[in-house]
Coordinates of C-alpha atoms and ligand atoms in Angstrom, one line a residue:
M2 CA 0.0 0.0 0.0
I3 CA 2.8 2.4 1.0
K4 CA 4.9 1.2 -1.9
Q5 CA 1.9 1.9 -4.2
A6 CA 1.3 5.4 -2.8
T7 CA 5.0 6.2 -3.1
R8 CA 5.0 5.0 -6.7
I9 CA 1.9 7.1 -7.6
F10 CA 3.4 10.2 -5.8
A11 CA 6.7 9.7 -7.8
I12 CA 4.8 9.4 -11.1
L13 CA 2.7 12.5 -10.4
W14 CA 5.8 14.4 -9.5
L15 CA 7.5 13.2 -12.7
S16 CA 4.5 14.3 -14.7
L17 CA 4.6 17.8 -13.2
F18 CA 8.3 18.0 -13.8
T19 CA 7.8 16.8 -17.4
A20 CA 4.9 19.2 -18.0
L21 CA 7.0 22.1 -16.9
A22 CA 9.9 21.0 -19.0
N23 CA 7.7 20.5 -22.0
S24 CA 6.1 23.9 -21.6
A25 CA 9.4 25.6 -22.4
P26 CA 9.5 26.7 -26.1
N27 CA 11.3 24.4 -28.6
K28 CA 11.9 21.7 -26.0
P29 CA 11.4 18.2 -27.4
L30 CA 8.2 16.5 -26.2
V31 CA 8.8 13.5 -24.0
L32 CA 6.0 10.9 -23.8
R33 CA 6.3 8.6 -20.8
T34 CA 5.2 5.1 -21.8
A35 CA 4.2 2.2 -19.7
E36 CA 4.7 -1.4 -20.8
N37 CA 4.5 -4.4 -18.5
Q38 CA 6.4 -6.8 -20.8
P39 CA 10.2 -7.0 -21.0
Q40 CA 12.5 -5.2 -23.5
D41 CA 12.6 -8.1 -26.0
Y42 CA 8.8 -8.8 -26.1
P43 CA 7.0 -8.0 -29.4
T44 CA 4.8 -5.2 -28.0
T45 CA 7.9 -3.5 -26.4
Q46 CA 9.8 -3.8 -29.6
A47 CA 6.8 -2.4 -31.5
I48 CA 6.8 0.7 -29.3
T49 CA 10.6 1.1 -29.9
F50 CA 9.9 0.9 -33.6
M51 CA 7.2 3.5 -33.2
A52 CA 9.5 5.7 -31.2
E53 CA 12.2 5.6 -33.9
R54 CA 9.6 6.4 -36.6
L55 CA 8.2 9.3 -34.5
A56 CA 11.6 10.8 -33.8
Q57 CA 12.3 10.7 -37.6
L58 CA 9.0 12.1 -38.7
S59 CA 9.0 14.9 -36.1
E60 CA 12.7 15.6 -36.7
G61 CA 13.4 14.9 -33.0
E62 CA 10.5 16.9 -31.7
I63 CA 8.5 13.9 -30.2
N64 CA 10.3 11.4 -28.1
I65 CA 9.2 8.3 -26.3
K66 CA 10.6 7.4 -22.9
L67 CA 9.8 3.7 -22.4
Y68 CA 9.4 2.2 -18.9
S69 CA 9.1 -1.6 -19.7
G70 CA 8.9 -4.6 -17.5
G71 CA 6.1 -3.2 -15.4
Q72 CA 8.3 -0.5 -13.8
L73 CA 5.3 1.8 -13.5
G74 CA 3.0 -0.8 -11.9
D75 CA 0.3 -3.2 -12.9
E76 CA -2.1 -2.5 -15.7
K77 CA -5.0 -1.6 -13.4
D78 CA -2.9 1.2 -11.7
T79 CA -1.2 2.4 -14.9
L80 CA -4.5 2.7 -16.6
E81 CA -5.8 5.0 -13.8
L82 CA -2.6 7.1 -14.1
T83 CA -3.0 7.3 -17.9
I84 CA -6.5 8.6 -17.5
L85 CA -5.3 11.2 -15.0
G86 CA -2.4 12.3 -17.3
G87 CA 0.4 10.9 -15.1
I88 CA 1.4 8.5 -17.9
D89 CA 1.3 9.5 -21.5
L90 CA 1.2 6.3 -23.5
N91 CA 0.3 2.8 -22.2
R92 CA 0.3 -0.6 -23.8
V93 CA -2.1 -2.9 -22.0
N94 CA -4.3 -5.9 -22.6
L95 CA -8.0 -5.2 -23.2
A96 CA -9.1 -7.3 -20.2
P97 CA -8.6 -4.7 -17.5
L98 CA -10.3 -2.1 -19.7
N99 CA -13.6 -4.2 -19.9
S100 CA -15.0 -2.3 -16.9
I101 CA -13.8 1.1 -18.1
V102 CA -14.7 1.0 -21.8
P103 CA -17.7 -1.4 -22.2
E104 CA -17.2 -1.6 -26.0
T105 CA -14.0 -3.6 -25.3
T106 CA -15.8 -6.5 -23.6
I107 CA -16.8 -8.2 -26.9
L108 CA -13.1 -8.8 -27.8
S109 CA -12.5 -10.8 -24.6
M110 CA -15.3 -13.3 -25.2
P111 CA -14.3 -16.9 -25.2
F112 CA -13.8 -18.7 -28.5
L113 CA -14.8 -15.6 -30.4
F114 CA -12.2 -15.6 -33.2
R115 CA -11.8 -18.5 -35.5
S116 CA -8.1 -17.8 -36.1
T117 CA -5.4 -15.1 -35.8
E118 CA -6.3 -14.0 -39.4
H119 CA -10.0 -13.6 -38.4
M120 CA -9.0 -11.5 -35.3
R121 CA -6.7 -9.3 -37.4
A122 CA -9.3 -8.7 -40.0
V123 CA -11.9 -7.7 -37.3
L124 CA -9.4 -5.3 -35.7
D125 CA -8.3 -3.8 -39.1
G126 CA -11.8 -3.1 -40.2
Q127 CA -14.7 -0.8 -39.1
I128 CA -15.3 -2.8 -35.9
G129 CA -11.7 -2.2 -34.7
E130 CA -12.0 1.5 -35.6
D131 CA -15.3 1.9 -33.7
I132 CA -13.8 0.2 -30.6
L133 CA -10.7 2.4 -30.8
A134 CA -13.0 5.5 -31.0
A135 CA -14.9 4.3 -27.9
F136 CA -12.0 5.1 -25.6
E137 CA -12.2 8.9 -25.9
P138 CA -15.1 9.6 -23.6
H139 CA -13.2 7.6 -20.9
G140 CA -10.1 9.8 -21.0
L141 CA -8.1 7.6 -23.3
I142 CA -7.2 7.7 -27.0
G143 CA -7.0 4.3 -28.8
L144 CA -4.1 4.4 -31.1
A145 CA -3.6 0.8 -32.3
F146 CA -4.3 -2.9 -31.5
Y147 CA -1.5 -5.3 -31.0
D148 CA -1.7 -9.1 -31.0
S149 CA -1.7 -11.0 -27.8
G150 CA -2.3 -14.5 -29.2
A151 CA -4.5 -17.3 -27.9
R152 CA -4.5 -17.8 -24.1
S153 CA -4.3 -21.3 -22.6
I154 CA -4.4 -22.6 -19.1
Y155 CA -1.3 -23.8 -17.1
N156 CA -1.0 -25.1 -13.6
T157 CA 1.4 -26.6 -11.1
I158 CA -0.4 -29.9 -10.4
K159 CA -1.6 -32.0 -13.3
P160 CA -2.7 -32.2 -16.9
I161 CA -6.0 -30.5 -17.6
R162 CA -8.0 -32.2 -20.4
T163 CA -11.6 -31.5 -19.6
P164 CA -13.4 -28.7 -17.6
A165 CA -14.0 -31.3 -14.9
D166 CA -10.2 -31.5 -14.3
L167 CA -10.2 -27.8 -13.3
K168 CA -12.8 -28.3 -10.5
G169 CA -11.7 -26.3 -7.4
M170 CA -8.4 -25.2 -8.8
K171 CA -7.3 -21.6 -8.1
I172 CA -6.6 -20.0 -11.4
R173 CA -5.2 -16.5 -11.7
V174 CA -7.1 -14.3 -14.1
Q175 CA -6.8 -10.7 -15.3
N176 CA -8.9 -8.0 -13.6
S177 CA -12.0 -8.5 -15.7
D178 CA -15.5 -9.7 -15.0
I179 CA -15.4 -11.8 -18.2
Y180 CA -12.3 -13.6 -17.1
V181 CA -13.8 -14.3 -13.7
A182 CA -17.0 -15.6 -15.5
M183 CA -14.9 -17.8 -17.9
M184 CA -13.1 -19.6 -15.0
D185 CA -16.4 -19.9 -13.0
A186 CA -18.0 -21.5 -16.1
L187 CA -15.2 -24.0 -16.3
G188 CA -15.6 -24.9 -12.6
A189 CA -12.3 -23.4 -11.4
N190 CA -11.9 -20.8 -8.6
P191 CA -10.9 -17.5 -10.5
T192 CA -8.4 -15.4 -8.6
P193 CA -8.0 -11.9 -10.2
M194 CA -4.5 -10.4 -9.6
G195 CA -1.9 -8.3 -11.4
F196 CA 0.5 -9.9 -13.9
G197 CA 3.5 -9.0 -11.7
Q198 CA 2.3 -11.1 -8.7
V199 CA 1.6 -14.4 -10.6
Y200 CA 5.1 -16.0 -10.4
E201 CA 5.4 -15.6 -6.7
S202 CA 1.9 -16.8 -6.1
L203 CA 2.6 -19.9 -8.1
I204 CA 5.7 -20.6 -6.1
L205 CA 4.0 -19.9 -2.8
G206 CA 1.0 -22.0 -3.8
T207 CA -1.6 -19.2 -3.3
I208 CA -2.8 -20.1 -6.8
D209 CA -2.6 -23.4 -8.7
G210 CA -2.3 -21.9 -12.1
G211 CA -3.0 -19.1 -14.6
E212 CA -3.7 -18.6 -18.3
N213 CA -1.7 -16.8 -20.9
N214 CA -0.2 -16.9 -24.5
W215 CA 3.0 -18.7 -25.3
P216 CA 5.4 -15.7 -25.2
S217 CA 4.1 -14.5 -21.8
Y218 CA 4.2 -18.0 -20.3
E219 CA 7.8 -18.1 -21.4
T220 CA 9.1 -14.6 -20.6
T221 CA 7.6 -14.7 -17.1
R222 CA 9.1 -18.2 -16.5
H223 CA 5.7 -19.3 -15.3
F224 CA 6.4 -22.4 -17.4
E225 CA 9.1 -23.4 -14.8
A226 CA 6.8 -22.9 -11.8
A227 CA 3.7 -24.4 -13.5
P228 CA 4.8 -27.0 -16.0
F229 CA 1.4 -28.3 -17.3
Y230 CA 0.1 -26.3 -20.3
S231 CA -3.2 -27.3 -21.8
L232 CA -4.0 -25.7 -25.2
T233 CA -7.5 -24.5 -24.4
E234 CA -6.9 -21.4 -26.5
H235 CA -10.1 -20.1 -24.8
T236 CA -9.7 -16.4 -25.7
M237 CA -7.6 -14.1 -27.9
T238 CA -8.2 -10.8 -26.1
P239 CA -5.9 -8.3 -28.0
D240 CA -3.6 -5.7 -26.5
V241 CA -4.0 -2.0 -27.2
L242 CA -1.8 1.0 -27.3
L243 CA -3.4 4.0 -25.6
M244 CA -2.7 7.6 -25.0
S245 CA -3.8 9.8 -22.2
K246 CA -6.5 12.2 -23.6
Y247 CA -5.4 14.8 -21.1
R248 CA -2.0 14.8 -22.8
W249 CA -3.4 14.3 -26.3
D250 CA -5.5 17.5 -26.1
K251 CA -2.3 19.5 -25.4
L252 CA -0.7 18.3 -28.7
S253 CA -1.0 20.2 -32.0
S254 CA -3.1 18.6 -34.7
Q255 CA 0.1 17.9 -36.6
Q256 CA 1.6 16.1 -33.7
Q257 CA -1.6 14.0 -33.3
V258 CA -1.4 13.0 -36.9
L259 CA 2.2 11.9 -36.6
L260 CA 1.4 9.9 -33.4
K261 CA -1.5 8.1 -35.1
H262 CA 0.6 7.4 -38.2
A263 CA 3.6 6.0 -36.2
A264 CA 1.3 3.8 -34.1
K265 CA -0.5 2.3 -37.1
A266 CA 2.9 1.8 -38.9
S267 CA 4.1 -0.3 -35.9
V268 CA 1.3 -2.8 -36.3
P269 CA 2.5 -4.9 -39.3
H270 CA 6.0 -4.9 -37.7
M271 CA 4.5 -6.1 -34.4
R272 CA 2.6 -8.9 -36.1
K273 CA 5.8 -10.3 -37.7
L274 CA 7.6 -10.1 -34.4
W275 CA 4.6 -11.8 -32.7
D276 CA 4.5 -14.7 -35.1
N277 CA 8.2 -15.4 -34.7
R278 CA 8.3 -15.0 -31.0
T279 CA 5.3 -17.3 -30.5
E280 CA 7.1 -20.0 -32.4
D281 CA 10.4 -19.4 -30.5
S282 CA 8.6 -19.5 -27.1
R283 CA 6.8 -22.7 -28.1
K284 CA 10.0 -24.4 -29.0
K285 CA 11.8 -23.2 -25.8
I286 CA 8.9 -24.4 -23.6
I287 CA 8.7 -27.8 -25.2
A288 CA 12.5 -28.2 -24.9
A289 CA 12.2 -27.4 -21.2
G290 CA 10.1 -30.5 -20.8
V291 CA 6.7 -28.8 -20.0
Q292 CA 3.8 -31.2 -20.5
I293 CA 1.7 -29.8 -23.3
D294 CA -1.8 -31.1 -23.7
S295 CA -2.9 -30.4 -27.2
G296 CA -5.4 -33.3 -27.6
L297 CA -7.8 -32.0 -25.1
N298 CA -11.6 -31.9 -25.6
K299 CA -11.9 -28.3 -26.9
A300 CA -15.6 -28.8 -27.7
A301 CA -16.3 -29.4 -24.0
F302 CA -14.5 -26.2 -23.0
K303 CA -16.4 -24.3 -25.6
A304 CA -19.8 -25.7 -24.5
A305 CA -19.0 -24.9 -20.9
M306 CA -18.6 -21.2 -21.8
Q307 CA -22.3 -20.8 -22.7
P308 CA -23.1 -19.0 -19.4
V309 CA -20.5 -16.3 -20.3
Y310 CA -22.4 -15.6 -23.6
D311 CA -25.7 -15.6 -21.7
Q312 CA -24.3 -13.1 -19.2
F313 CA -22.4 -10.7 -21.5
I314 CA -24.2 -10.9 -24.9
A315 CA -27.5 -9.9 -23.3
T316 CA -28.6 -6.8 -25.4
D317 CA -29.6 -6.4 -29.0
K318 CA -26.5 -4.1 -29.4
M319 CA -24.1 -6.9 -28.2
R320 CA -25.9 -9.6 -30.3
S321 CA -25.6 -7.6 -33.5
L322 CA -21.9 -6.7 -32.7
L323 CA -21.3 -10.4 -32.2
E324 CA -23.0 -11.3 -35.5
R325 CA -20.9 -8.7 -37.3
I326 CA -17.7 -10.1 -35.9
L327 CA -18.6 -13.7 -36.8
T328 CA -19.4 -12.7 -40.4
V329 CA -16.0 -10.9 -41.0
Q330 CA -13.9 -13.0 -43.4
P331 CA -10.1 -12.7 -43.3
Ligands
GCU890 C1 -0.6 -10.6 -21.6 C2 -0.6 -9.2 -22.0 C3 -0.3 -8.3 -20.8 C4 -1.2 -8.7 -19.6 C5 -1.0 -10.2 -19.3 C6 -1.8 -10.7 -18.1 O1 0.6 -11.1 -21.5 O2 0.3 -8.9 -23.0 O3 -0.5 -7.0 -21.1 O4 -0.8 -8.0 -18.5 O5 -1.4 -10.9 -20.4 O6 -2.1 -11.8 -18.1 O7 -2.0 -9.9 -17.2

């Protein structure tokens, strides 16, 4: 609690300092950017790519100062700070945004996308644009979606092949009602917590498992602490790059155009990095001797998720959005 208060105080102080520095004429603009993944992770690399592009396009006027590896805190906290203007840019998963921007919930729904190509086509089209635009009334500017792959369940105890195997197991989820509902529907005990606390909780036994994509399971070394990985691929909730609206409104329209352009330009680069990294992480995890369950009964996992659809796709608006997503062809 004290640590958290100190961090928030330090960030607000840093913002004030940067705001004063940036108000001086002809000073380069410095955008403080939060990223909870390490330096070599595809989203972090995509932001670095974007930073280079921005510096070039703005002739050194706009700079990104990247705080990777969760230095600025967990996503729930950094999101609050971004809304307040204490952080300028933030790359997060959409799950912790579900309660802030209701339009994002649809993209966390279980077994929504048929493939990576389907997901990318949805995000690249009008639906993706509409969801990015929905951030603004909540104090955030949606700049671009990044891939976050398919998430699967891992645990410290045993192979999971059917929902029944999960009964009573404490599975860490992101801070999102849909994630809680998904684990409830599968019969597990959902335990919401920040990404940064998962490793320690696996070691201490306060949780039995978690769920994530191949690269995150690898970079966090969760695969060593929880060496049973079941390829449930139950959701493909994307990541998103956001800007604080507070800060956005202080930029000139030309600076805004450059930022949007550089963010969009980083997407194809990110996707290439993502595909390669997923393959590398998969190989590394298999080589480490993790038990991978690929032949599980996916249909049973899908069927068990029906209550999540009943709960979250409950209005005509959500039903028609779901219909539109399902009809998108890659
Ligand atoms: C993914 C995502 C992170 C998120 C993490 C989580 O790895 O890229 O942004 O924090 O999932 O499970 O919390």
